[in-house]
Structure formats: C-alpha cells, structure tokens
Short mmCIF file of C-alpha atoms in Angstrom, two decimals:
data_model
loop_
_atom_site.label_atom_id
_atom_site.label_comp_id
_atom_site.label_asym_id
_atom_site.label_seq_id
_atom_site.Cartn_x
_atom_site.Cartn_y
_atom_site.Cartn_z
CA MET L 1 -13.67 31.32 7.95
CA SER L 2 -12.26 34.53 9.44
CA GLU L 3 -9.29 36.30 7.91
CA ASN L 4 -7.03 35.15 10.76
CA ALA L 5 -8.29 31.56 10.85
CA ARG L 6 -5.75 28.82 10.16
CA THR L 7 -6.53 25.77 8.03
CA PRO L 8 -6.42 22.55 10.08
CA VAL L 9 -3.90 19.97 8.89
CA ASP L 10 -4.41 16.57 10.50
CA PHE L 11 -1.23 14.51 10.73
CA TRP L 12 -1.04 10.84 11.77
CA PHE L 13 2.40 9.74 12.99
CA ASP L 14 4.30 6.88 14.55
CA PRO L 15 7.31 8.16 16.56
CA LEU L 16 9.40 5.22 15.30
CA CYS L 17 9.29 6.27 11.63
CA PRO L 18 12.20 8.50 10.53
CA TRP L 19 10.43 9.52 7.31
CA ALA L 20 7.32 10.65 9.19
CA TRP L 21 9.58 12.62 11.53
CA ILE L 22 11.11 14.55 8.63
CA THR L 23 7.69 15.18 7.09
CA SER L 24 6.38 16.45 10.43
CA ARG L 25 9.24 18.95 10.71
CA TRP L 26 8.42 20.11 7.18
CA VAL L 27 4.78 20.69 8.14
CA LEU L 28 5.91 22.77 11.11
CA GLU L 29 8.16 24.75 8.76
CA VAL L 30 5.24 25.35 6.41
CA ALA L 31 3.19 26.63 9.38
CA LYS L 32 5.67 29.52 9.68
CA HIS L 33 4.80 30.66 6.17
CA ARG L 34 1.23 29.51 5.49
CA PRO L 35 -1.91 29.86 7.69
CA ILE L 36 -2.13 26.19 8.66
CA GLU L 37 -2.64 24.58 12.06
CA PRO L 38 -1.12 21.09 12.47
CA ARG L 39 -3.24 18.73 14.56
CA TRP L 40 -1.53 15.53 15.67
CA HIS L 41 -2.88 11.98 15.80
CA VAL L 42 -1.34 8.59 16.47
CA MET L 43 -1.08 5.73 14.02
CA SER L 44 0.92 2.54 14.49
CA LEU L 45 3.36 0.74 12.23
CA ALA L 46 2.95 -2.30 14.48
CA VAL L 47 -0.80 -2.36 13.88
CA LEU L 48 -0.35 -1.60 10.18
CA ASN L 49 1.99 -4.56 9.66
CA GLU L 50 0.78 -7.14 12.19
CA ASP L 51 -0.92 -9.33 9.57
CA LYS L 52 1.48 -8.65 6.70
CA ASP L 53 4.33 -10.72 5.29
CA ILE L 54 7.32 -8.52 6.13
CA PRO L 55 11.07 -9.25 6.54
CA ASP L 56 12.13 -10.70 9.89
CA ASP L 57 14.43 -7.78 10.69
CA TYR L 58 11.60 -5.29 10.18
CA ARG L 59 9.23 -7.35 12.32
CA ALA L 60 11.87 -7.41 15.05
CA LEU L 61 12.10 -3.61 14.84
CA LEU L 62 8.34 -3.33 15.20
CA LYS L 63 8.47 -5.04 18.59
CA ASP L 64 9.75 -1.69 19.86
CA ALA L 65 6.97 0.20 18.10
CA TRP L 66 4.16 -0.56 20.56
CA GLY L 67 5.61 1.32 23.53
CA PRO L 68 5.83 4.89 22.24
CA VAL L 69 2.43 4.91 20.53
CA ARG L 70 0.78 3.53 23.66
CA VAL L 71 2.43 6.29 25.67
CA CYS L 72 1.20 8.90 23.19
CA ILE L 73 -2.37 7.66 23.49
CA ALA L 74 -2.10 7.59 27.29
CA ALA L 75 -0.83 11.17 27.30
CA GLU L 76 -3.60 12.27 24.96
CA GLN L 77 -6.25 10.71 27.18
CA LYS L 78 -4.87 12.30 30.36
CA HIS L 79 -3.77 15.71 29.10
CA GLY L 80 -5.76 16.27 25.91
CA ASN L 81 -4.95 16.15 22.21
CA GLU L 82 -3.03 19.42 22.34
CA VAL L 83 -0.07 17.73 24.11
CA LEU L 84 0.66 15.36 21.23
CA GLY L 85 2.62 17.84 19.14
CA ASP L 86 5.08 18.66 21.90
CA LEU L 87 5.34 15.03 22.99
CA TYR L 88 6.04 13.90 19.43
CA THR L 89 8.78 16.53 19.18
CA GLU L 90 10.39 15.35 22.41
CA LEU L 91 10.19 11.67 21.44
CA GLY L 92 11.37 12.24 17.89
CA THR L 93 14.31 14.43 18.87
CA ARG L 94 15.59 11.82 21.29
CA ARG L 95 15.03 8.96 18.85
CA HIS L 96 16.11 10.36 15.51
CA HIS L 97 18.68 12.97 16.48
CA ASP L 98 20.11 11.52 19.70
CA LYS L 99 19.75 7.90 18.47
CA ARG L 100 18.23 6.69 21.74
CA LYS L 101 15.98 3.71 22.32
CA PHE L 102 12.41 4.00 23.50
CA ASP L 103 13.29 2.69 26.96
CA ARG L 104 11.60 3.72 30.21
CA GLU L 105 14.12 6.47 30.97
CA MET L 106 13.75 8.05 27.53
CA LEU L 107 9.96 7.90 27.62
CA GLU L 108 9.83 9.49 31.08
CA GLU L 109 12.19 12.26 29.96
CA ALA L 110 10.13 13.02 26.86
CA LEU L 111 6.88 13.05 28.79
CA ALA L 112 8.26 15.42 31.42
CA ALA L 113 9.75 17.73 28.77
CA ALA L 114 6.36 17.90 27.05
CA GLY L 115 4.61 18.81 30.30
CA CYS L 116 3.05 15.38 30.76
CA ASP L 117 3.04 12.99 33.71
CA PRO L 118 6.25 10.90 33.49
CA ALA L 119 4.42 7.98 35.10
CA LEU L 120 2.58 7.52 31.81
CA ALA L 121 5.73 5.78 30.55
CA ALA L 122 4.29 2.66 32.20
CA ALA L 123 1.70 2.57 29.40
CA ALA L 124 4.42 1.26 27.07
CA GLU L 125 4.14 -2.18 28.67
CA SER L 126 0.36 -2.21 28.97
CA THR L 127 -2.42 -3.18 26.57
CA GLU L 128 -4.82 -0.80 28.35
CA TYR L 129 -4.63 1.79 25.59
CA ASP L 130 -4.56 -0.56 22.59
CA GLU L 131 -8.25 -0.19 21.76
CA ALA L 132 -7.92 3.60 21.59
CA LEU L 133 -4.65 3.25 19.68
CA ARG L 134 -6.29 1.03 17.06
CA ALA L 135 -9.20 3.47 16.76
CA SER L 136 -6.84 6.41 16.16
CA HIS L 137 -4.88 4.37 13.63
CA LYS L 138 -8.05 3.27 11.84
CA ASP L 139 -9.29 6.85 11.65
CA GLY L 140 -6.20 7.84 9.68
CA ILE L 141 -6.10 4.75 7.47
CA ASP L 142 -9.80 4.96 6.66
CA ARG L 143 -9.20 8.39 5.14
CA VAL L 144 -6.44 7.30 2.76
CA GLY L 145 -6.58 3.53 2.19
CA GLU L 146 -4.72 0.41 3.27
CA GLU L 147 -1.60 0.35 1.07
CA VAL L 148 0.20 3.22 2.78
CA GLY L 149 2.45 3.87 5.75
CA THR L 150 3.11 6.82 8.00
CA PRO L 151 2.56 9.72 7.86
CA VAL L 152 -1.00 10.30 6.73
CA ILE L 153 -2.03 13.92 6.22
CA GLU L 154 -5.49 15.34 5.68
CA VAL L 155 -6.13 18.95 4.66
CA GLU L 156 -9.47 20.40 3.56
CA GLY L 157 -11.02 16.96 3.16
CA VAL L 158 -8.18 15.51 1.08
CA ALA L 159 -6.02 12.79 2.67
CA PHE L 160 -2.74 11.39 1.38
CA PHE L 161 0.35 9.45 2.44
CA GLY L 162 3.64 11.33 2.65
CA PRO L 163 5.32 13.19 1.16
CA VAL L 164 8.53 11.21 1.68
CA VAL L 165 11.37 13.70 1.52
CA THR L 166 14.85 14.31 2.94
CA PRO L 167 16.27 16.49 4.35
CA VAL L 168 13.59 18.79 5.79
CA PRO L 169 12.70 21.44 3.19
CA ARG L 170 13.03 24.92 4.65
CA GLY L 171 11.73 28.35 3.74
CA GLU L 172 10.65 28.81 0.14
CA GLU L 173 11.37 25.17 -0.69
CA ALA L 174 9.04 24.02 2.10
CA VAL L 175 6.23 26.23 0.83
CA LYS L 176 6.76 25.19 -2.79
CA LEU L 177 6.48 21.52 -1.85
CA TRP L 178 3.40 22.17 0.29
CA ASP L 179 1.57 24.06 -2.44
CA GLY L 180 2.40 21.36 -4.98
CA VAL L 181 1.40 18.44 -2.77
CA VAL L 182 -1.91 19.99 -1.79
CA LYS L 183 -2.72 20.82 -5.42
CA VAL L 184 -2.03 17.37 -6.86
CA ALA L 185 -3.66 15.56 -3.93
CA GLY L 186 -6.81 17.59 -4.53
CA VAL L 187 -7.17 16.46 -8.14
CA ASP L 188 -10.02 13.97 -8.45
CA GLY L 189 -8.67 10.61 -9.54
CA PHE L 190 -5.04 11.36 -8.64
CA PHE L 191 -3.50 8.51 -6.63
CA GLU L 192 0.25 8.18 -6.83
CA LEU L 193 3.52 9.88 -7.74
CA LYS L 194 6.65 7.97 -6.76
CA ARG L 195 10.31 7.30 -7.50
CA THR L 196 13.03 5.14 -5.91
CA ARG L 197 14.60 6.52 -2.75
CA THR L 198 18.31 7.14 -3.24
CA ARG L 199 19.06 8.65 0.18
CA ASP L 200 18.65 7.59 3.77
CA PRO L 201 16.82 9.99 6.11
CA ILE L 202 18.89 13.10 6.80
CA PHE L 203 18.29 14.83 10.14
CA ASP L 204 19.29 18.46 10.57
#
C-alpha cells in the first residue's frame, strides 16, 4: 500500500436508523483525521426483521423502511456505488435533522441533491430492486452474523456491528473511539461489549 493510500472502511446502512446515521457521521469525522476511505453499502431493517417476533409498533415503522433502501439500490445501479455516500447524507439529513417522512417529494429532493435522477424515487414502490437489495444486505450480515442491526462496518477484514454512540464524537474523541473500536474488534475471540442506552439519539 502506498504512503498516500487510504484504508477502505465498508459501511452498511439503512437510512431509517438514527443510530446508524450518527455512526456514519462519526466515520466521516474520523476520515478527516485518519487515512480511511468510507465505502457505502445498503442493508435493510425490513429484511433483517421480516421473520422475527418484534413489537407491533416497530413492525409498523418498518413498513416505511422498504422505500428508501430500494431507492438507494436503484441509484447505485444507475449511477454507480460512489453516489451512495452523498445520497445517504441527503436522505439522512432530511429524515433525522428535518424530521421528514420518506415520501415521494423527499426522495426526489434527496436524489436530485445527490446528483441522481429524481425519477428513481419511483423505485420506492417497486419490488424490481429487492433481489439486489437482499444481496447487499446479505453481504453485510454474512460478515458479522445474524444477531445484529445496522450499521455493520468492516475494516481490514474485521467486521462488527456499531458502535452505538450519541452524539457524534468529534475531533480527538472521534479518533480515540475509532482506534479503540478497531483494536478490540481485531482481537481474536472478542464478540461483545455493551451497556444499557440511557440517551435517545442526539443530532447536531
């Protein structure tokens, strides 16, 4: 690897998940201070939970989860994988900061802002991209295991779920968390480190 090469960091996201959104902003913060290159992939909370016994209110929420991930896959197929990072940023900003729904108007806006064809918003109501969506989701899950959610991150052959953190760590704190997460995840036989969440997601 050349001196200027950046380490790929593969990140699987669902635009619906507020925790994945915060983690993604942390990874982008780390990229300002460490030679890493985030590469974005789609996973799906709807696919993840379709055969699971989950509360009715969460299942109702997941009905809205199909649209944005289908649109992401459609955009990736038409414009290439490199558009996913910008599209995720546009979708996530509107969803988590502006508190908007993933309706047709919002999807078209996000697509256009990311330099994608706004007509791809129609993919939200189509099953045309579901096979590719499931394949992308499976690729992420196969790397880390079934009993996880979003996000999934893989760096230098080591995959893990999370970290779950709020608010977005910045500067030195972001780097400290990154270095620690990568180190513990790379220990053979290490599987889990967890404590009860005492805060809701905080968006800055």
